[in-house]
């Protein structure tokens, strides 16, 4: 159990399972705002996948992509929430 | 499991998510749902760019595709109409 690659594989499997559940909600959700929540969850789950990929490949620039996506997915979901409030 | 084949399995799953999201964006009648599907497709494509060792392209895709184009599409849907018209 002291293999660091095994930990990365376990993290990717767990994040992938969470992403599959979010995709299920994305396909099934009756309205667009259920799908907006699913998009938010997918963004949240993809960030640790990118971080695990950065840790695996040893390139720190991959963490910046996760950072940019974290800032900007917030923008998209906030715009959808403002649309739901009829205030965009 | 070998790490290379494991990461290829993750890539296949992300490609499946791209296919599902693009089909949803093309086929949905509710334009808000189509915008959300387009955002998910952009997120998954950004992850694939990261896997192809192009972090700058992935960062641009995350900034433009997921952040800006979702907001711009939302403004466009807000100014026109929310559902697509039936085919004549």
Short mmCIF file of N, CA and C in Angstrom, two decimals:
data_model
loop_
_atom_site.label_atom_id
_atom_site.label_comp_id
_atom_site.label_asym_id
_atom_site.label_seq_id
_atom_site.Cartn_x
_atom_site.Cartn_y
_atom_site.Cartn_z
N UNK A 1 0.82 -1.22 0.00
CA UNK A 1 0.00 0.00 0.00
C UNK A 1 0.85 1.26 0.00
N UNK A 2 2.15 1.14 -0.24
CA UNK A 2 2.97 2.35 -0.24
C UNK A 2 3.29 2.83 -1.65
N UNK A 3 2.44 2.44 -2.60
CA UNK A 3 2.68 2.84 -3.97
C UNK A 3 1.93 4.14 -4.24
N UNK A 4 2.62 5.24 -4.56
CA UNK A 4 1.89 6.50 -4.77
C UNK A 4 1.02 6.48 -6.02
N UNK A 5 1.39 5.70 -7.02
CA UNK A 5 0.57 5.62 -8.24
C UNK A 5 -0.77 5.00 -7.93
N UNK A 6 -0.78 4.06 -6.97
CA UNK A 6 -2.05 3.42 -6.59
C UNK A 6 -3.01 4.45 -5.99
N UNK A 7 -2.46 5.38 -5.21
CA UNK A 7 -3.30 6.42 -4.62
C UNK A 7 -3.88 7.30 -5.72
N UNK A 8 -3.06 7.62 -6.73
CA UNK A 8 -3.56 8.45 -7.83
C UNK A 8 -4.64 7.72 -8.60
N UNK A 9 -4.44 6.41 -8.82
CA UNK A 9 -5.47 5.64 -9.53
C UNK A 9 -6.77 5.60 -8.74
N UNK A 10 -6.63 5.45 -7.42
CA UNK A 10 -7.83 5.40 -6.57
C UNK A 10 -8.57 6.74 -6.61
N UNK A 11 -7.79 7.84 -6.58
CA UNK A 11 -8.42 9.17 -6.65
C UNK A 11 -9.12 9.36 -7.98
N UNK A 12 -8.49 8.91 -9.07
CA UNK A 12 -9.12 9.07 -10.39
C UNK A 12 -10.38 8.21 -10.50
N UNK A 13 -10.35 7.00 -9.91
CA UNK A 13 -11.54 6.14 -9.99
C UNK A 13 -12.69 6.75 -9.20
N UNK A 14 -12.40 7.28 -7.99
CA UNK A 14 -13.48 7.85 -7.18
C UNK A 14 -14.04 9.12 -7.83
N UNK A 15 -13.15 9.97 -8.37
CA UNK A 15 -13.63 11.18 -9.04
C UNK A 15 -14.40 10.82 -10.31
N UNK A 16 -13.97 9.76 -11.00
CA UNK A 16 -14.69 9.33 -12.19
C UNK A 16 -16.07 8.80 -11.86
N UNK A 17 -16.20 8.10 -10.71
CA UNK A 17 -17.53 7.62 -10.29
C UNK A 17 -18.45 8.80 -9.98
N UNK A 18 -17.91 9.82 -9.31
CA UNK A 18 -18.71 11.02 -9.03
C UNK A 18 -19.10 11.71 -10.33
N UNK A 19 -18.18 11.74 -11.30
CA UNK A 19 -18.49 12.38 -12.58
C UNK A 19 -19.57 11.61 -13.33
N UNK A 20 -19.56 10.27 -13.22
CA UNK A 20 -20.61 9.49 -13.90
C UNK A 20 -21.97 9.75 -13.27
N UNK A 21 -22.01 9.89 -11.94
CA UNK A 21 -23.29 10.24 -11.30
C UNK A 21 -23.78 11.60 -11.76
N UNK A 22 -22.85 12.56 -11.91
CA UNK A 22 -23.25 13.89 -12.37
C UNK A 22 -23.73 13.83 -13.82
N UNK A 23 -23.11 12.98 -14.65
CA UNK A 23 -23.56 12.84 -16.04
C UNK A 23 -24.96 12.22 -16.09
N UNK A 24 -25.22 11.30 -15.15
CA UNK A 24 -26.56 10.71 -15.09
C UNK A 24 -27.59 11.80 -14.79
N UNK A 25 -27.28 12.69 -13.86
CA UNK A 25 -28.21 13.78 -13.56
C UNK A 25 -28.31 14.74 -14.75
N UNK A 26 -27.21 14.91 -15.46
CA UNK A 26 -27.22 15.79 -16.65
C UNK A 26 -28.16 15.24 -17.72
N UNK A 27 -28.18 13.92 -17.88
CA UNK A 27 -29.06 13.34 -18.91
C UNK A 27 -30.50 13.28 -18.44
N UNK A 28 -30.73 13.05 -17.15
CA UNK A 28 -32.07 12.76 -16.66
C UNK A 28 -32.81 14.01 -16.20
N UNK A 29 -32.03 15.03 -15.74
CA UNK A 29 -32.63 16.17 -15.09
C UNK A 29 -33.74 16.80 -15.90
N UNK A 30 -34.91 17.00 -15.32
CA UNK A 30 -36.04 17.44 -16.15
C UNK A 30 -35.88 18.85 -16.68
N UNK A 31 -35.28 19.74 -15.92
CA UNK A 31 -35.19 21.12 -16.37
C UNK A 31 -33.76 21.56 -16.60
N UNK A 32 -33.58 22.74 -17.17
CA UNK A 32 -32.21 23.22 -17.42
C UNK A 32 -31.44 23.54 -16.15
N UNK A 33 -32.13 23.82 -15.06
CA UNK A 33 -31.38 24.19 -13.86
C UNK A 33 -30.88 22.98 -13.09
N UNK A 34 -31.60 21.83 -13.22
CA UNK A 34 -31.01 20.58 -12.74
C UNK A 34 -29.71 20.29 -13.49
N UNK A 35 -29.74 20.55 -14.80
CA UNK A 35 -28.53 20.34 -15.60
C UNK A 35 -27.44 21.34 -15.24
N UNK A 36 -27.84 22.54 -14.83
CA UNK A 36 -26.82 23.51 -14.41
C UNK A 36 -26.11 23.04 -13.16
N UNK A 37 -26.87 22.44 -12.22
CA UNK A 37 -26.24 21.89 -11.01
C UNK A 37 -25.31 20.74 -11.39
N UNK A 38 -25.74 19.92 -12.36
CA UNK A 38 -24.88 18.82 -12.81
C UNK A 38 -23.60 19.35 -13.44
N UNK A 39 -23.71 20.48 -14.19
CA UNK A 39 -22.50 21.07 -14.78
C UNK A 39 -21.57 21.58 -13.70
N UNK A 40 -22.13 22.17 -12.64
CA UNK A 40 -21.30 22.65 -11.54
C UNK A 40 -20.57 21.50 -10.87
N UNK A 41 -21.30 20.40 -10.63
CA UNK A 41 -20.68 19.23 -9.99
C UNK A 41 -19.60 18.64 -10.88
N UNK A 42 -19.86 18.61 -12.20
CA UNK A 42 -18.83 18.09 -13.12
C UNK A 42 -17.57 18.95 -13.08
N UNK A 43 -17.75 20.28 -13.01
CA UNK A 43 -16.58 21.14 -12.89
C UNK A 43 -15.82 20.91 -11.61
N UNK A 44 -16.57 20.74 -10.51
CA UNK A 44 -15.92 20.50 -9.22
C UNK A 44 -15.17 19.19 -9.21
N UNK A 45 -15.70 18.17 -9.90
CA UNK A 45 -15.07 16.85 -9.88
C UNK A 45 -13.88 16.80 -10.83
N UNK A 46 -13.95 17.59 -11.91
CA UNK A 46 -12.85 17.56 -12.87
C UNK A 46 -11.59 18.22 -12.32
N UNK A 47 -11.78 19.20 -11.42
CA UNK A 47 -10.58 19.87 -10.87
C UNK A 47 -9.65 18.92 -10.12
N UNK A 48 -10.12 18.05 -9.18
CA UNK A 48 -9.17 17.10 -8.59
C UNK A 48 -8.62 16.09 -9.57
N UNK A 49 -9.39 15.80 -10.66
CA UNK A 49 -8.81 14.91 -11.67
C UNK A 49 -7.62 15.58 -12.35
N UNK A 50 -7.76 16.90 -12.65
CA UNK A 50 -6.64 17.64 -13.24
C UNK A 50 -5.47 17.71 -12.26
N UNK A 51 -5.77 17.88 -10.97
CA UNK A 51 -4.69 17.96 -9.97
C UNK A 51 -3.96 16.62 -9.86
N UNK A 52 -4.73 15.51 -9.91
CA UNK A 52 -4.08 14.19 -9.86
C UNK A 52 -3.24 13.95 -11.10
N UNK A 53 -3.73 14.46 -12.23
CA UNK A 53 -2.95 14.34 -13.48
C UNK A 53 -1.66 15.14 -13.39
N UNK A 54 -1.73 16.34 -12.79
CA UNK A 54 -0.53 17.16 -12.60
C UNK A 54 0.46 16.45 -11.69
N UNK A 55 -0.07 15.82 -10.63
CA UNK A 55 0.81 15.11 -9.69
C UNK A 55 1.45 13.90 -10.37
N UNK A 56 0.68 13.23 -11.23
CA UNK A 56 1.22 12.05 -11.91
C UNK A 56 2.29 12.44 -12.90
N UNK A 57 2.00 13.46 -13.74
CA UNK A 57 2.95 13.78 -14.79
C UNK A 57 4.06 14.70 -14.30
N UNK A 58 3.91 15.28 -13.09
CA UNK A 58 4.99 16.09 -12.55
C UNK A 58 5.13 17.45 -13.21
N UNK A 59 4.06 17.94 -13.85
CA UNK A 59 4.14 19.25 -14.50
C UNK A 59 3.20 20.20 -13.76
N UNK A 60 3.78 21.23 -13.14
CA UNK A 60 2.99 22.13 -12.31
C UNK A 60 2.08 23.04 -13.09
N UNK A 61 2.33 23.17 -14.41
CA UNK A 61 1.50 24.06 -15.23
C UNK A 61 0.08 23.51 -15.34
N UNK A 62 -0.07 22.18 -15.13
CA UNK A 62 -1.41 21.61 -15.20
C UNK A 62 -2.31 22.13 -14.08
N UNK A 63 -1.68 22.52 -12.97
CA UNK A 63 -2.49 23.04 -11.86
C UNK A 63 -3.11 24.39 -12.21
N UNK A 64 -2.44 25.17 -13.09
CA UNK A 64 -2.97 26.47 -13.49
C UNK A 64 -4.25 26.31 -14.29
N UNK A 65 -4.33 25.24 -15.09
CA UNK A 65 -5.56 24.99 -15.85
C UNK A 65 -6.72 24.74 -14.90
N UNK A 66 -6.46 23.95 -13.86
CA UNK A 66 -7.51 23.69 -12.87
C UNK A 66 -7.92 24.99 -12.17
N UNK A 67 -6.94 25.86 -11.92
CA UNK A 67 -7.23 27.14 -11.26
C UNK A 67 -8.11 28.02 -12.15
N UNK A 68 -7.75 28.14 -13.43
CA UNK A 68 -8.53 28.96 -14.36
C UNK A 68 -9.94 28.39 -14.50
N UNK A 69 -10.04 27.07 -14.57
CA UNK A 69 -11.37 26.50 -14.71
C UNK A 69 -12.20 26.72 -13.45
N UNK A 70 -11.55 26.67 -12.29
CA UNK A 70 -12.28 26.88 -11.03
C UNK A 70 -12.86 28.28 -10.97
N UNK A 71 -12.10 29.28 -11.46
CA UNK A 71 -12.59 30.65 -11.42
C UNK A 71 -13.74 30.83 -12.41
N UNK A 72 -13.59 30.27 -13.60
CA UNK A 72 -14.54 30.61 -14.67
C UNK A 72 -15.79 29.74 -14.69
N UNK A 73 -15.74 28.52 -14.14
CA UNK A 73 -16.98 27.74 -14.06
C UNK A 73 -17.93 28.39 -13.05
N UNK A 74 -17.35 29.03 -12.04
CA UNK A 74 -18.15 29.82 -11.10
C UNK A 74 -18.92 30.92 -11.85
N UNK A 75 -18.26 31.53 -12.84
CA UNK A 75 -18.91 32.61 -13.60
C UNK A 75 -20.11 32.09 -14.37
N UNK A 76 -19.95 30.94 -15.05
CA UNK A 76 -21.04 30.41 -15.84
C UNK A 76 -22.23 30.02 -15.00
N UNK A 77 -21.98 29.34 -13.87
CA UNK A 77 -23.09 28.90 -13.03
C UNK A 77 -23.76 30.09 -12.37
N UNK A 78 -22.98 31.12 -12.04
CA UNK A 78 -23.58 32.33 -11.47
C UNK A 78 -24.47 33.03 -12.50
N UNK A 79 -24.06 33.05 -13.77
CA UNK A 79 -24.89 33.65 -14.81
C UNK A 79 -26.19 32.88 -14.98
N UNK A 80 -26.13 31.54 -14.90
CA UNK A 80 -27.36 30.74 -15.00
C UNK A 80 -28.28 31.02 -13.82
N UNK A 81 -27.70 31.17 -12.63
CA UNK A 81 -28.53 31.45 -11.46
C UNK A 81 -29.18 32.82 -11.57
N UNK A 82 -28.45 33.78 -12.11
CA UNK A 82 -29.04 35.11 -12.33
C UNK A 82 -30.14 35.05 -13.38
N UNK A 83 -29.95 34.18 -14.38
CA UNK A 83 -31.01 34.00 -15.38
C UNK A 83 -32.26 33.43 -14.73
N UNK A 84 -32.09 32.48 -13.80
CA UNK A 84 -33.24 31.91 -13.12
C UNK A 84 -33.97 32.96 -12.30
N UNK A 85 -33.23 33.97 -11.86
CA UNK A 85 -33.83 35.03 -11.07
C UNK A 85 -34.36 36.15 -11.96
N UNK A 86 -34.28 36.00 -13.29
CA UNK A 86 -34.74 37.00 -14.26
C UNK A 86 -34.01 38.32 -14.09
N UNK A 87 -32.71 38.25 -13.87
CA UNK A 87 -32.02 39.50 -13.67
C UNK A 87 -30.75 39.66 -14.49
N UNK A 88 -30.56 38.79 -15.49
CA UNK A 88 -29.28 38.80 -16.20
C UNK A 88 -29.09 40.10 -16.98
N UNK B 1 -3.09 -2.85 -12.41
CA UNK B 1 -3.31 -2.39 -13.79
C UNK B 1 -2.20 -1.41 -14.17
N UNK B 2 -1.76 -1.52 -15.39
CA UNK B 2 -0.73 -0.61 -15.87
C UNK B 2 -1.27 0.82 -15.92
N UNK B 3 -0.43 1.79 -15.60
CA UNK B 3 -0.89 3.18 -15.49
C UNK B 3 -1.28 3.73 -16.85
N UNK B 4 -0.53 3.36 -17.88
CA UNK B 4 -0.82 3.90 -19.21
C UNK B 4 -2.19 3.43 -19.68
N UNK B 5 -2.50 2.16 -19.53
CA UNK B 5 -3.79 1.68 -19.98
C UNK B 5 -4.91 2.24 -19.10
N UNK B 6 -4.61 2.45 -17.83
CA UNK B 6 -5.62 3.04 -16.95
C UNK B 6 -5.96 4.46 -17.38
N UNK B 7 -4.94 5.25 -17.70
CA UNK B 7 -5.22 6.62 -18.14
C UNK B 7 -5.91 6.64 -19.49
N UNK B 8 -5.62 5.64 -20.34
CA UNK B 8 -6.34 5.56 -21.60
C UNK B 8 -7.81 5.26 -21.37
N UNK B 9 -8.10 4.47 -20.34
CA UNK B 9 -9.51 4.20 -19.99
C UNK B 9 -10.20 5.48 -19.54
N UNK B 10 -9.50 6.30 -18.75
CA UNK B 10 -10.06 7.60 -18.34
C UNK B 10 -10.32 8.47 -19.57
N UNK B 11 -9.38 8.45 -20.53
CA UNK B 11 -9.57 9.23 -21.76
C UNK B 11 -10.80 8.78 -22.52
N UNK B 12 -11.01 7.45 -22.58
CA UNK B 12 -12.19 6.95 -23.30
C UNK B 12 -13.47 7.41 -22.62
N UNK B 13 -13.48 7.40 -21.28
CA UNK B 13 -14.68 7.86 -20.57
C UNK B 13 -14.94 9.35 -20.84
N UNK B 14 -13.87 10.14 -20.86
CA UNK B 14 -14.05 11.58 -21.11
C UNK B 14 -14.52 11.81 -22.55
N UNK B 15 -14.03 10.99 -23.49
CA UNK B 15 -14.51 11.09 -24.88
C UNK B 15 -16.00 10.76 -24.96
N UNK B 16 -16.44 9.77 -24.18
CA UNK B 16 -17.87 9.43 -24.15
C UNK B 16 -18.68 10.59 -23.60
N UNK B 17 -18.14 11.29 -22.59
CA UNK B 17 -18.84 12.45 -22.04
C UNK B 17 -18.93 13.56 -23.09
N UNK B 18 -17.87 13.75 -23.88
CA UNK B 18 -17.90 14.76 -24.95
C UNK B 18 -18.99 14.43 -25.95
N UNK B 19 -19.09 13.14 -26.32
CA UNK B 19 -20.10 12.72 -27.30
C UNK B 19 -21.51 12.95 -26.77
N UNK B 20 -21.73 12.56 -25.50
CA UNK B 20 -23.07 12.73 -24.89
C UNK B 20 -23.43 14.21 -24.83
N UNK B 21 -22.48 15.04 -24.39
CA UNK B 21 -22.78 16.47 -24.23
C UNK B 21 -23.01 17.14 -25.58
N UNK B 22 -22.24 16.75 -26.60
CA UNK B 22 -22.43 17.36 -27.91
C UNK B 22 -23.76 16.95 -28.51
N UNK B 23 -24.15 15.68 -28.33
CA UNK B 23 -25.46 15.24 -28.81
C UNK B 23 -26.59 15.96 -28.10
N UNK B 24 -26.45 16.15 -26.80
CA UNK B 24 -27.47 16.88 -26.06
C UNK B 24 -27.56 18.33 -26.50
N UNK B 25 -26.39 18.96 -26.76
CA UNK B 25 -26.41 20.35 -27.19
C UNK B 25 -27.04 20.48 -28.58
N UNK B 26 -26.87 19.46 -29.41
CA UNK B 26 -27.44 19.56 -30.76
C UNK B 26 -28.92 19.25 -30.77
N UNK B 27 -29.39 18.36 -29.90
CA UNK B 27 -30.74 17.82 -30.04
C UNK B 27 -31.78 18.43 -29.12
N UNK B 28 -31.36 19.12 -28.05
CA UNK B 28 -32.36 19.56 -27.08
C UNK B 28 -33.17 20.73 -27.60
N UNK B 29 -34.48 20.70 -27.29
CA UNK B 29 -35.36 21.79 -27.69
C UNK B 29 -35.21 23.00 -26.78
N UNK B 30 -35.02 22.73 -25.49
CA UNK B 30 -34.85 23.82 -24.53
C UNK B 30 -33.44 24.39 -24.68
N UNK B 31 -33.36 25.66 -25.04
CA UNK B 31 -32.06 26.23 -25.38
C UNK B 31 -31.18 26.42 -24.16
N UNK B 32 -31.78 26.59 -22.97
CA UNK B 32 -30.95 26.67 -21.76
C UNK B 32 -30.24 25.34 -21.50
N UNK B 33 -30.97 24.23 -21.70
CA UNK B 33 -30.33 22.93 -21.56
C UNK B 33 -29.23 22.75 -22.59
N UNK B 34 -29.45 23.27 -23.80
CA UNK B 34 -28.42 23.15 -24.83
C UNK B 34 -27.18 23.95 -24.44
N UNK B 35 -27.38 25.12 -23.82
CA UNK B 35 -26.23 25.91 -23.37
C UNK B 35 -25.44 25.17 -22.30
N UNK B 36 -26.18 24.52 -21.36
CA UNK B 36 -25.49 23.77 -20.30
C UNK B 36 -24.72 22.59 -20.89
N UNK B 37 -25.35 21.90 -21.87
CA UNK B 37 -24.65 20.78 -22.52
C UNK B 37 -23.39 21.27 -23.24
N UNK B 38 -23.46 22.44 -23.86
CA UNK B 38 -22.28 22.97 -24.54
C UNK B 38 -21.18 23.29 -23.54
N UNK B 39 -21.55 23.79 -22.35
CA UNK B 39 -20.55 24.04 -21.33
C UNK B 39 -19.87 22.77 -20.85
N UNK B 40 -20.66 21.69 -20.70
CA UNK B 40 -20.08 20.41 -20.27
C UNK B 40 -19.14 19.87 -21.35
N UNK B 41 -19.54 20.01 -22.63
CA UNK B 41 -18.67 19.54 -23.71
C UNK B 41 -17.36 20.32 -23.71
N UNK B 42 -17.44 21.63 -23.46
CA UNK B 42 -16.23 22.43 -23.42
C UNK B 42 -15.31 22.02 -22.27
N UNK B 43 -15.92 21.69 -21.11
CA UNK B 43 -15.12 21.24 -19.97
C UNK B 43 -14.39 19.93 -20.29
N UNK B 44 -15.13 18.98 -20.91
CA UNK B 44 -14.52 17.68 -21.19
C UNK B 44 -13.43 17.80 -22.25
N UNK B 45 -13.66 18.69 -23.25
CA UNK B 45 -12.63 18.90 -24.27
C UNK B 45 -11.39 19.54 -23.67
N UNK B 46 -11.60 20.42 -22.67
CA UNK B 46 -10.46 21.03 -21.99
C UNK B 46 -9.64 19.97 -21.26
N UNK B 47 -10.34 19.00 -20.61
CA UNK B 47 -9.62 17.92 -19.95
C UNK B 47 -8.84 17.07 -20.96
N UNK B 48 -9.44 16.86 -22.15
CA UNK B 48 -8.74 16.07 -23.16
C UNK B 48 -7.50 16.80 -23.68
N UNK B 49 -7.60 18.13 -23.84
CA UNK B 49 -6.42 18.91 -24.23
C UNK B 49 -5.32 18.77 -23.19
N UNK B 50 -5.72 18.74 -21.90
CA UNK B 50 -4.73 18.57 -20.84
C UNK B 50 -4.07 17.20 -20.94
N UNK B 51 -4.85 16.18 -21.26
CA UNK B 51 -4.29 14.83 -21.41
C UNK B 51 -3.37 14.75 -22.62
N UNK B 52 -3.62 15.58 -23.63
CA UNK B 52 -2.74 15.58 -24.80
C UNK B 52 -1.53 16.48 -24.61
N UNK B 53 -1.23 16.86 -23.36
CA UNK B 53 -0.05 17.64 -23.00
C UNK B 53 -0.03 19.00 -23.67
N UNK B 54 -1.20 19.66 -23.74
CA UNK B 54 -1.28 21.03 -24.24
C UNK B 54 -1.96 21.90 -23.20
N UNK B 55 -1.27 22.26 -22.12
CA UNK B 55 -1.95 22.98 -21.04
C UNK B 55 -2.36 24.39 -21.43
N UNK B 56 -1.64 25.03 -22.39
CA UNK B 56 -2.04 26.38 -22.77
C UNK B 56 -3.35 26.37 -23.55
N UNK B 57 -3.49 25.38 -24.44
CA UNK B 57 -4.75 25.25 -25.18
C UNK B 57 -5.89 24.91 -24.22
N UNK B 58 -5.60 24.07 -23.23
CA UNK B 58 -6.62 23.69 -22.26
C UNK B 58 -7.05 24.90 -21.44
N UNK B 59 -6.08 25.76 -21.10
CA UNK B 59 -6.41 26.94 -20.31
C UNK B 59 -7.27 27.91 -21.12
N UNK B 60 -6.94 28.09 -22.40
CA UNK B 60 -7.74 28.97 -23.25
C UNK B 60 -9.15 28.41 -23.44
N UNK B 61 -9.23 27.09 -23.63
CA UNK B 61 -10.55 26.47 -23.80
C UNK B 61 -11.39 26.63 -22.54
N UNK B 62 -10.75 26.48 -21.38
CA UNK B 62 -11.49 26.64 -20.13
C UNK B 62 -11.96 28.08 -19.95
N UNK B 63 -11.12 29.04 -20.35
CA UNK B 63 -11.48 30.45 -20.16
C UNK B 63 -12.56 30.86 -21.15
N UNK B 64 -12.36 30.57 -22.43
CA UNK B 64 -13.28 31.04 -23.47
C UNK B 64 -14.51 30.15 -23.53
N UNK B 65 -14.30 28.84 -23.66
CA UNK B 65 -15.42 27.95 -23.90
C UNK B 65 -16.34 27.82 -22.71
N UNK B 66 -15.77 27.58 -21.55
CA UNK B 66 -16.62 27.30 -20.38
C UNK B 66 -17.07 28.59 -19.72
N UNK B 67 -16.21 29.62 -19.68
CA UNK B 67 -16.59 30.83 -18.97
C UNK B 67 -17.36 31.80 -19.84
N UNK B 68 -16.71 32.28 -20.91
CA UNK B 68 -17.29 33.39 -21.67
C UNK B 68 -18.44 32.97 -22.56
N UNK B 69 -18.28 31.84 -23.28
CA UNK B 69 -19.31 31.52 -24.27
C UNK B 69 -20.61 31.11 -23.60
N UNK B 70 -20.53 30.52 -22.38
CA UNK B 70 -21.77 30.21 -21.66
C UNK B 70 -22.53 31.49 -21.33
N UNK B 71 -21.81 32.50 -20.86
CA UNK B 71 -22.45 33.76 -20.49
C UNK B 71 -23.01 34.45 -21.74
N UNK B 72 -22.26 34.43 -22.84
CA UNK B 72 -22.71 35.11 -24.06
C UNK B 72 -23.93 34.40 -24.65
N UNK B 73 -23.92 33.05 -24.63
CA UNK B 73 -25.09 32.30 -25.11
C UNK B 73 -26.30 32.59 -24.22
N UNK B 74 -26.06 32.72 -22.91
CA UNK B 74 -27.18 33.02 -22.01
C UNK B 74 -27.78 34.38 -22.30
N UNK B 75 -26.93 35.37 -22.59
CA UNK B 75 -27.44 36.70 -22.92
C UNK B 75 -28.24 36.64 -24.22
N UNK B 76 -27.74 35.85 -25.19
CA UNK B 76 -28.45 35.73 -26.47
C UNK B 76 -29.80 35.04 -26.28
N UNK B 77 -29.85 33.98 -25.46
CA UNK B 77 -31.12 33.29 -25.21
C UNK B 77 -32.08 34.21 -24.48
N UNK B 78 -31.54 35.00 -23.57
CA UNK B 78 -32.38 35.93 -22.81
C UNK B 78 -33.04 36.95 -23.73
N UNK B 79 -32.31 37.38 -24.76
CA UNK B 79 -32.84 38.43 -25.63
C UNK B 79 -33.73 37.88 -26.73
N UNK B 80 -33.71 36.58 -26.97
CA UNK B 80 -34.59 36.04 -28.02
C UNK B 80 -35.72 35.24 -27.39
N UNK B 81 -35.60 33.93 -27.38
CA UNK B 81 -36.65 33.11 -26.77
C UNK B 81 -36.00 31.85 -26.21
N UNK B 82 -36.73 31.21 -25.28
CA UNK B 82 -36.10 30.16 -24.49
C UNK B 82 -36.18 28.79 -25.14
N UNK B 83 -37.23 28.54 -25.96
CA UNK B 83 -37.36 27.23 -26.59
C UNK B 83 -37.32 27.36 -28.09
N UNK B 84 -36.83 26.30 -28.71
CA UNK B 84 -36.70 26.29 -30.17
C UNK B 84 -38.07 26.09 -30.80
N UNK B 85 -38.27 26.68 -31.98
CA UNK B 85 -39.55 26.52 -32.66
C UNK B 85 -39.64 25.15 -33.30
N UNK B 86 -40.89 24.69 -33.46
CA UNK B 86 -41.11 23.39 -34.13
C UNK B 86 -40.75 23.51 -35.60
N UNK B 87 -40.36 22.37 -36.16
CA UNK B 87 -40.04 22.34 -37.59
C UNK B 87 -41.31 22.47 -38.42
N UNK B 88 -41.16 23.19 -39.51
CA UNK B 88 -42.32 23.36 -40.37
C UNK B 88 -42.29 22.33 -41.48
#
